[in-house]
Amino acid sequence: MSAPAELLPDFYRILFEEANDAIFLADVETGRLLDANPRACELIGRTRDAIRGMHHLELHPREERERYRAIFEHRAEAGRGIDRAEVVHRDGTRIPVEISAARTTLGDRPVLIGIFRDLRPRHELEQKLHEAESHYRILAEQNLIGVYLVQDGRFVYVNQYIADFLGYERPEDLIGRSLVELVHPEDLPAVTANIQKRLSGEMRTVHYSLRGFHRQGYLVEVEVIGSATTYRGRPAVLGVMLHTSEARRQARFYETESRILQDLLRGAPQAALLDALCTAIEARLPDGICTILLLCEGRLYRGASHMPPEYDALIEGLEIGPEVGSCGTAAFTKQPVWVSDVFSDPRWAAYRALAERFNFRACWSYPIRNARGEVLGTFAVYFPTERAPEPHEKEVLTRGASLAALILETRRLQTENARLAEVARQTSTGVLITDPERRVLWLNEGFTRLTGYTLADVYGRRPPEFLAGERTDRNTLEIIGERLREGLPVHTRIYFYRKDGTGFWDELRIEPLRDAEGRLIGFMGLNHDITALVEYEQELKRARAEAETAARLKAAFLANMSHEIRTPLNSILGFAELLDEQLAASGQESLREFTGIIQRSGRRLLRLINDILELSRLEADRLVLRTEPCALHTIVKEAVAELEPLACQKGLTLTVHTEAVPPVLGDPHRLHQIVTNLVGNALKYTEQGEVRVEVQETTEDGVRQVVLRVTDTGPGIDPDFLPHLFEPFQRAPSENDRSEGSGLGLAITKRLVEQMNGRITVESAPGNGTTFTVTFPALLADAEA
């Protein structure tokens, strides 16, 4: 049968095959794709044969298929249309497309032709246009210099830079403002003349300086470059402005900041560094007076201050709080506090007399925080007049607080490092620091005491070169080297040698050292002599091995002895049974009581011997279990049915609740024995009430389990005895307990459970009964495994 595309006339088939857009043909009635051109195959990453027979919905993301089904049906009915959609490439990539659909017929089959245009090139072009537009907008709106347009002596455009340095929140606040309002009167004639020269064509571009008024009244120095242009068909001046007074102050501040950092590295006193920082801040903020207060146990103390000493004395030890001026509030809230008028701000209500006495009206304070966000103190600037901070002024205090934190934290770290260096010098642990290639850079006296090597002996060498010897495990050295090459920590034991040739066991810890960016800068190794510990562990291991050997020999002996005892006992029981039969035949009923005693005592002894034999086999690993899928709920029902008469005899209720659970892998005879032991014990020790047996399926950490639970209303078990419950020959003490038993049943049960990969637990309390829980892994079908 011909492919649908081959039914097209030659001209259209060439267009179909050579088109730059992807084309799919779909059966209107079934929605199945009939054919696709090479570009379609490339678009979704499938061959033509793979596409033929696909449903058209398979082209689209799964969660959108219902929407595309409706679109397909609508286009099939309407006959044509254009839609936006997404198709899914074979590798999972989603591709935006524009689909032009048209209904037609091929032969006698109604089909829908879909031309899929890849929109990624268009999106990339739109993104580039958007980025270009953003770049031009940034040049005007967020430039590092001001951009303005003046027409008829008024601003018709300014960018945010100009608004900021003149103290206005938005550029729109300056639109329509006259130059007369903003330029110093002495500079206004020259500004007007320069504008006129540009508009008349006398000068194409002019470059000059002027003084302007800040919104808060103080003067700012500005450098201007402008040229003539037209705006909406009329003459105008376009130019740029640079806030030169701020630029000069900023440059001086950066120079001072650099000097402070150099002095910090040289070890200059903290007080001198903070005082220099105050001076630098005051140079950036005209009319400002700076102080730095340090926080200690909720109170602020002088760190550096240019305020009068009387003022410093009055606020020394100021307790921080939510309304304690600017500094106390900033330290308390961990946020900057910008008070432009202390006489109207409620946070200064209790301190206005101080402001009046020392003649300040505004106070800005910024918390000094370290990298962990902890407040170390506050940075504050006082002004004699009302003053709200400009954005660049806020940045000055932010930078000043960061530099103050750097000074304080560096001094703290230097002090701590000196203390740690002294500790490292005196510690008994050997400390070794290497570069990233593991060449020794530094070691402490503890390392010298441990190994005998000094820094002069080993500087630039790798530790294995001088520590490894004949008994050093080469495999361990290779593992250490591999982990260190990957930048990973190491914790291991290894046998090393001292300088004098004696050996020792080293507990070795190596940690990678990284800088703030996470780059590896070296390793620190901690060496601890654990020779005595290793020798003790080796002796303990030998003693444990000897004890385990003795235990196995004992278990083997018990197994053999139990077998030797059971043989004659079976003979005794056999003869007692024959004697009982003869006494019964001769009518000597009075003598049959004695044969009954012999039989009961013999059987009890035989059970004890069997238990001892079974336990010894378990302990000697000589008990062989069958391994097959077992229906635990069926085994439980059978075992409980056998014990029902005992429950009736004692007047107890014995209930069973089982679910259809997955099989478990085990020995069916031993599973029956486990159930019989647990339920029999529960019936034995329960005088009234009930014994409840449950089998159900649970999930633990995502793993399916089958659980057997036996619960009784007996006297319970003392908590002090619970840890010994599964030990051989242990029976819970009870004043009223006269039941028979050897104390081996639970020990055998526990070992059988564990040999079948299960576990057994118990919950009990005196007077509240006991619950035994046995858990086995569920045996899953192949499809679930």
Short mmCIF file of C-alpha atoms in Angstrom, two decimals, residues 533-549:
data_model
loop_
_atom_site.label_atom_id
_atom_site.label_comp_id
_atom_site.label_asym_id
_atom_site.label_seq_id
_atom_site.Cartn_x
_atom_site.Cartn_y
_atom_site.Cartn_z
CA LEU A 533 44.05 0.38 72.36
CA VAL A 534 44.78 -1.75 69.26
CA GLU A 535 46.73 -4.28 71.32
CA TYR A 536 43.85 -4.47 73.80
CA GLU A 537 41.34 -4.99 70.96
CA GLN A 538 43.50 -7.72 69.45
CA GLU A 539 43.70 -9.47 72.81
CA LEU A 540 39.94 -9.11 73.21
CA LYS A 541 39.43 -10.55 69.73
CA ARG A 542 41.57 -13.56 70.59
CA ALA A 543 39.65 -14.08 73.83
CA ARG A 544 36.33 -13.82 71.97
CA ALA A 545 37.45 -16.37 69.39
CA GLU A 546 38.48 -18.76 72.16
CA ALA A 547 35.13 -18.27 73.91
CA GLU A 548 33.22 -18.90 70.67
CA THR A 549 35.22 -22.07 70.07
#
